[in-house]
GROMACS .gro file of C-alpha atoms in nm:
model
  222
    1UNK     CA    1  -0.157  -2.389   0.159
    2UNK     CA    2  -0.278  -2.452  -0.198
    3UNK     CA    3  -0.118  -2.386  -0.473
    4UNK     CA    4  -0.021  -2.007  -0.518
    5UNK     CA    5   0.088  -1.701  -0.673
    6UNK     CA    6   0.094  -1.375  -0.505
    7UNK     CA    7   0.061  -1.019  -0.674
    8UNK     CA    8   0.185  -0.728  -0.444
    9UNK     CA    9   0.154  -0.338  -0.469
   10UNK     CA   10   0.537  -0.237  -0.441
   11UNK     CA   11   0.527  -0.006  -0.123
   12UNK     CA   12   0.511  -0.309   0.032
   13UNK     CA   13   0.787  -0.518  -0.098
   14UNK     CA   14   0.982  -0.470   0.231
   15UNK     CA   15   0.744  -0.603   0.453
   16UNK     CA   16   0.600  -0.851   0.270
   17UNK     CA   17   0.912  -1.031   0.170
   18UNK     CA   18   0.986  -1.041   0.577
   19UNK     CA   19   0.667  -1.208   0.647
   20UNK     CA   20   0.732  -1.484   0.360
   21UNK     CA   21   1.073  -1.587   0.469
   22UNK     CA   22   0.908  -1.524   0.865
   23UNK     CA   23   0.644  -1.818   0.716
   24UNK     CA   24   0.841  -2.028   0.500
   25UNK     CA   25   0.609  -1.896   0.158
   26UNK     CA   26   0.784  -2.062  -0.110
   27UNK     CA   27   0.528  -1.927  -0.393
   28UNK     CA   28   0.598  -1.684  -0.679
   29UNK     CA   29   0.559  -1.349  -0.546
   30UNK     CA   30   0.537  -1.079  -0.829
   31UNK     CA   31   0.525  -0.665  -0.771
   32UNK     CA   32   0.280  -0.437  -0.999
   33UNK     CA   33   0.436  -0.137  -1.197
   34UNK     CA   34   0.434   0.194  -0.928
   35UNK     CA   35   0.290   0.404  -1.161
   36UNK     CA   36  -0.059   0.205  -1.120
   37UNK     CA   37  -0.103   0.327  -0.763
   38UNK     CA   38  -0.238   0.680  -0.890
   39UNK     CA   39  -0.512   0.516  -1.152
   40UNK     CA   40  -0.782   0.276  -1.001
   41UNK     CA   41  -0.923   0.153  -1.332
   42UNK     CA   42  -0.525   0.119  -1.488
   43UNK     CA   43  -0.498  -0.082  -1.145
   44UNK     CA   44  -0.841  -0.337  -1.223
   45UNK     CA   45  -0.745  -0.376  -1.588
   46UNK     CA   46  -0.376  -0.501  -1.508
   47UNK     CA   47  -0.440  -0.666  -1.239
   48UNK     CA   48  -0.745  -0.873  -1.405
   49UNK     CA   49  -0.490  -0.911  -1.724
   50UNK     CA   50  -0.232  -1.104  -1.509
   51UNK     CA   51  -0.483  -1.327  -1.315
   52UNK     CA   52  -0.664  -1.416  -1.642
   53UNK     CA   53  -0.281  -1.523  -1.766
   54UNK     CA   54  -0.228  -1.763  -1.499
   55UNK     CA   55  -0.183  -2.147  -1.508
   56UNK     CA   56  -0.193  -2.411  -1.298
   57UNK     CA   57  -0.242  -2.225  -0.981
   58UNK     CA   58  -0.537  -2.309  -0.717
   59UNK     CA   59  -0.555  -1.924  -0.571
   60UNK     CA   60  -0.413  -1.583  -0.629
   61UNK     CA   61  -0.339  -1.361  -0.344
   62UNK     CA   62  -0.334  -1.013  -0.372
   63UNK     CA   63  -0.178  -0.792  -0.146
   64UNK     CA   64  -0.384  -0.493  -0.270
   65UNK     CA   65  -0.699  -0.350  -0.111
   66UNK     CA   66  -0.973  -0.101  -0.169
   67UNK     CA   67  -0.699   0.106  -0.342
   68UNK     CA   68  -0.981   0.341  -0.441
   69UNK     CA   69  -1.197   0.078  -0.587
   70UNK     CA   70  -0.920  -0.045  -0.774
   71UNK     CA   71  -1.023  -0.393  -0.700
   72UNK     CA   72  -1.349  -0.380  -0.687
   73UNK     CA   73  -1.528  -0.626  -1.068
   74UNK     CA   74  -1.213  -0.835  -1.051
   75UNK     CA   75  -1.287  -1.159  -1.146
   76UNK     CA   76  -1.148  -1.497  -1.046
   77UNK     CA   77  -1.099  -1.679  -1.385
   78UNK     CA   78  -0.819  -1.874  -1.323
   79UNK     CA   79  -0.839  -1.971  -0.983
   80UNK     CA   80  -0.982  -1.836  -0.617
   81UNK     CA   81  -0.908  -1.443  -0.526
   82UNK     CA   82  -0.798  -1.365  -0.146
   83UNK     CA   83  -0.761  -1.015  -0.053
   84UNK     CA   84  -0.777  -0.817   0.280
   85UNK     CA   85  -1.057  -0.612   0.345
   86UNK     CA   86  -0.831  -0.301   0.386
   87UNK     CA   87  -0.911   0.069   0.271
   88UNK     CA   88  -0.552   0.079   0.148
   89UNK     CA   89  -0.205  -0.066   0.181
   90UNK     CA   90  -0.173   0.192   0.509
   91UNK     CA   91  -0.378  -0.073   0.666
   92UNK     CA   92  -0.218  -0.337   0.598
   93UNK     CA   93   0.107  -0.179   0.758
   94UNK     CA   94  -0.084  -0.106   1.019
   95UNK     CA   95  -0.242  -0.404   1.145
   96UNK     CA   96  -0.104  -0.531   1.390
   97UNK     CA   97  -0.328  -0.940   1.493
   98UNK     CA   98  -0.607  -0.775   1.248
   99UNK     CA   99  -0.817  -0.507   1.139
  100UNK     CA  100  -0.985  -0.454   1.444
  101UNK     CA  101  -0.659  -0.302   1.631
  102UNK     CA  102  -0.542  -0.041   1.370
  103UNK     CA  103  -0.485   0.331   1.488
  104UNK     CA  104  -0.504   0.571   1.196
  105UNK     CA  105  -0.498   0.954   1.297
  106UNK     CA  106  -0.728   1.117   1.081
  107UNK     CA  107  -0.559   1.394   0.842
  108UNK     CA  108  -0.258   1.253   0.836
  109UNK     CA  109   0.052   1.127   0.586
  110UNK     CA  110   0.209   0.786   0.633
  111UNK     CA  111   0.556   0.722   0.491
  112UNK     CA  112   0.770   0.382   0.513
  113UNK     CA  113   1.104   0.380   0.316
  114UNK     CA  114   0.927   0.203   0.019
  115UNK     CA  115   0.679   0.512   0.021
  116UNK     CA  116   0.978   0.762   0.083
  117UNK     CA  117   1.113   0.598  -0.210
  118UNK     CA  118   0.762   0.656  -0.449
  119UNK     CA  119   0.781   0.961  -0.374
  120UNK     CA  120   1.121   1.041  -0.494
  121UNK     CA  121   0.932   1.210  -0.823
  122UNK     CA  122   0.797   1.508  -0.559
  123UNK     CA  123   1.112   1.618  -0.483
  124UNK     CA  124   1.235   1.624  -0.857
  125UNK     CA  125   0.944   1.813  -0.930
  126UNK     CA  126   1.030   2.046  -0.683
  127UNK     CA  127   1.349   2.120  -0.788
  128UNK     CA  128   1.266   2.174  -1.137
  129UNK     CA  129   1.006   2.457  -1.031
  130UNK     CA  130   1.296   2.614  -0.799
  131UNK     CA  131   1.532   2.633  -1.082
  132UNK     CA  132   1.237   2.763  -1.335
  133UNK     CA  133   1.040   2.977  -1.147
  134UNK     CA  134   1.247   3.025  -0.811
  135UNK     CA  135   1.225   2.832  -0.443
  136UNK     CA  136   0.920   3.028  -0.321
  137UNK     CA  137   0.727   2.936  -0.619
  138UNK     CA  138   0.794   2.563  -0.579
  139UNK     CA  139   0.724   2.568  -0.215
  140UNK     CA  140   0.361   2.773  -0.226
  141UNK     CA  141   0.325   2.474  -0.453
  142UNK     CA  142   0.396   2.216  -0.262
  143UNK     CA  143   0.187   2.370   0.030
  144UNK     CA  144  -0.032   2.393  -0.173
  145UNK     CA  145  -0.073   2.026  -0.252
  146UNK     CA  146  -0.026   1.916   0.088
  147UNK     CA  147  -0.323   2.186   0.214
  148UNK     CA  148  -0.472   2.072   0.567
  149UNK     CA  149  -0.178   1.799   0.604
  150UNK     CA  150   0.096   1.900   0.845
  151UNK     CA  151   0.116   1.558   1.075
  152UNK     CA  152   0.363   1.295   0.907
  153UNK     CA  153   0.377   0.906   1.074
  154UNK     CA  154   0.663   0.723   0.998
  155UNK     CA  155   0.545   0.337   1.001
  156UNK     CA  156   0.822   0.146   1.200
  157UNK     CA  157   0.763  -0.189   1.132
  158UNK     CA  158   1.114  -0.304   1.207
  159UNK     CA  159   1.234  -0.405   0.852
  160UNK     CA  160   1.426  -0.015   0.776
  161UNK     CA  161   1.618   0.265   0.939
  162UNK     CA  162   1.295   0.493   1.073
  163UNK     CA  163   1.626   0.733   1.088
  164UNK     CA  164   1.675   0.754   0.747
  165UNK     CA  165   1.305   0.801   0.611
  166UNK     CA  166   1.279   1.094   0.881
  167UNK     CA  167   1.561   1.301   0.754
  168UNK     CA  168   1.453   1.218   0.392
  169UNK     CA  169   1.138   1.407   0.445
  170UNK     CA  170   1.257   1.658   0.669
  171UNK     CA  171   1.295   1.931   0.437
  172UNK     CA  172   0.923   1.876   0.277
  173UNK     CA  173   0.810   1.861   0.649
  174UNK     CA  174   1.046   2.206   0.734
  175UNK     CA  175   0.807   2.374   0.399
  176UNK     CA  176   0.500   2.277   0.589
  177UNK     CA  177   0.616   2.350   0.889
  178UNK     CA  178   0.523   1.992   1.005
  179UNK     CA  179   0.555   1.734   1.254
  180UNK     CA  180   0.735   1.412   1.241
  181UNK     CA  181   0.540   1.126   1.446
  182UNK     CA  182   0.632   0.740   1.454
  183UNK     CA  183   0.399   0.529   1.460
  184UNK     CA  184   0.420   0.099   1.494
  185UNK     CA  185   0.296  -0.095   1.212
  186UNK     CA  186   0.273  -0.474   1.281
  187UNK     CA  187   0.164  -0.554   0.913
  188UNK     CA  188  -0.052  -0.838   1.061
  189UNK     CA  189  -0.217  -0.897   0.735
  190UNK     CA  190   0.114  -0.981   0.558
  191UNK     CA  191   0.164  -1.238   0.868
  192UNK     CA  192  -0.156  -1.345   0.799
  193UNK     CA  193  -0.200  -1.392   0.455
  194UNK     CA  194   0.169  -1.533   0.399
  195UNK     CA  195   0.070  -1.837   0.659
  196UNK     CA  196  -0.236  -1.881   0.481
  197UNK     CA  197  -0.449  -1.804   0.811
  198UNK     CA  198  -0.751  -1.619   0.602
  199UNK     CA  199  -0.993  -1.551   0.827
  200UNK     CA  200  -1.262  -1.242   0.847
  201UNK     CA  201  -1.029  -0.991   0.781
  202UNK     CA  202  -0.991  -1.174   0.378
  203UNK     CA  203  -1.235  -1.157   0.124
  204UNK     CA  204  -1.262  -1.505  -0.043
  205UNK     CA  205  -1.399  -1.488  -0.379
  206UNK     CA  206  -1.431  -1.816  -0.560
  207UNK     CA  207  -1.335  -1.907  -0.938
  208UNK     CA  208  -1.565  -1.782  -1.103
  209UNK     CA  209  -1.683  -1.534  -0.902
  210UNK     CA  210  -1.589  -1.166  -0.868
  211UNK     CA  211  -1.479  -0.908  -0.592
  212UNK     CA  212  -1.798  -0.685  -0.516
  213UNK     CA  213  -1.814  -0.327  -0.369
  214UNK     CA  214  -1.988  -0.445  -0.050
  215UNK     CA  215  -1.732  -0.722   0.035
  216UNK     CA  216  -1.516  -0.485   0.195
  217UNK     CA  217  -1.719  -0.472   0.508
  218UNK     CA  218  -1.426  -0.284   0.681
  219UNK     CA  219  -1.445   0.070   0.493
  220UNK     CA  220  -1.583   0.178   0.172
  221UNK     CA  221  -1.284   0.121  -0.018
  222UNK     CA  222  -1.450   0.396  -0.297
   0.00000   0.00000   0.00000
C-alpha cells in the first residue's frame, strides 16, 4: 500500500482498529471530534483543513461516507482521496464482502457500543428535563424525538459485549415501548480498505481532483 494516513469518524474506532491490527496497517490513523457528526458543512470544512495540512503522504483514506453530503467538494490537495461509497457509517458496519450484501430494515435505529457511547448526551438531557419539569415531561419528549422509530438493531460485529449495549438502551427502548433486534455487521469495508483492496465499492479521487455528488453511485448520500 502507498504511503498513508487515515482519518476516521469515531463510532467506528472499535472496528476499525480490529481490522488494522487483522491487516497489519501500520499507518497513522487519526479520529475526528464527535461533535462533527451532527453538522455536514462543520464535517467538509475540517475534514478539507486536515487533508490540506498533510505532508509527505501518497493517499488519505477516509473512513467517512455520504454523512449527509458531508463529503461531498472535498478536494485532494495533498495527495489521492479513497472513500467508500456508503450512505453512512451504518453501512460500513454493515457490510459484510461489500456493498452489495448489506440488510438495512427501513425505519429503524442502529446502535454499536461506540454509538451507545455518542449518545450518552440523550440520556443527560433526559434527566435534566425529569428533575426540571418532571419524568412524564422528559419522556413525551423523547417520544417525541424518536416519532415513527420503535425497532432498535444492535450491530454485533464481534469486537463488544452486544449484552451490555442492550441493557444500556433498555430503558429508552421501555419509553418507546420498543424492540431490541441484533443484527450482524461484518464491517467489510474496514477489511477492505485497511488491506488496501479498493475496488468498486471506493471512490478514488485523484490529487487534484475533488469528491463529486454523483460518485456515490450506491445512494444519494444528500
Amino acid at each position: 500500500m502507498k504511503k498513508s494516513v487515515l482519518l476516521s469518524c469515531p463510532t467506528l474506532k472499535r472496528e476499525l482498529l480490529q481490522a488494522a491490527r487483522e491487516n497489519g496497517f501500520s499507518y497513522p490513523i487519526y479520529f475526528l471530534p464527535p461533535q462533527l457528526h451532527s453538522r455536514p458543512e462543520n464535517l467538509r470544512e475540517y475534514l478539507q483543513q486536515r487533508i490540506d495540512a498533510l505532508e509527505d503522504v501518497e493517499q488519505i483514506l477516509l473512513c467517512v461516507s455520504g454523512c449527509g453530503g458531508g463529503t461531498v467538494g472535498l478536494k485532494a490537495t495533498s495527495g489521492d482521496l479513497i472513500l467508500p461509497k456508503t450512505r453512512d457509517c451504518l453501512d460500513i458496519l454493515l457490510s459484510q464482502k461489500g456493498l452489495e450484501d448489506i440488510q438495512r430494515p427501513q425505519n429503524a435505529i442502529f446502535i454499536t457500543e461506540d454509538w451507545a457511547e455518542f449518545m450518552n448526551g440523550l440520556k443527560a438531557r433526559f434527566e435534566a428535563q425529569a428533575q426540571e419539569k418532571g419524568e412524564e415531561y422528559a419522556k413525551e419528549a423523547v417520544r417525541m424525538m424518536f416519532q415513527g422509530f420503535e425497532d432498535f438493531y444492535v450491530i454485533d460485529t464481534g469486537v463488544y459485549d452486544t449484552k451490555k449495549v442492550e441493557e444500556d438502551i433498555g430503558p429508552l427502548v421501555k419509553i418507546l415501548k420498543g424492540r431490541i433486534h441484533k443484527v450482524s455487521g461484518g464491517y467489510g469495508i474496514l477489511r477492505k480498505l485497511t488491506a488496501g483492496k479498493f475496488d468498486e465499492d471506493f471512490i478514488m479521487v485523484k490529487k487534484g481532483e475533488q469528491v463529486r455528488k454523483e460518485d456515490f453511485t450506491f445512494t444519494d448520500p444528500i
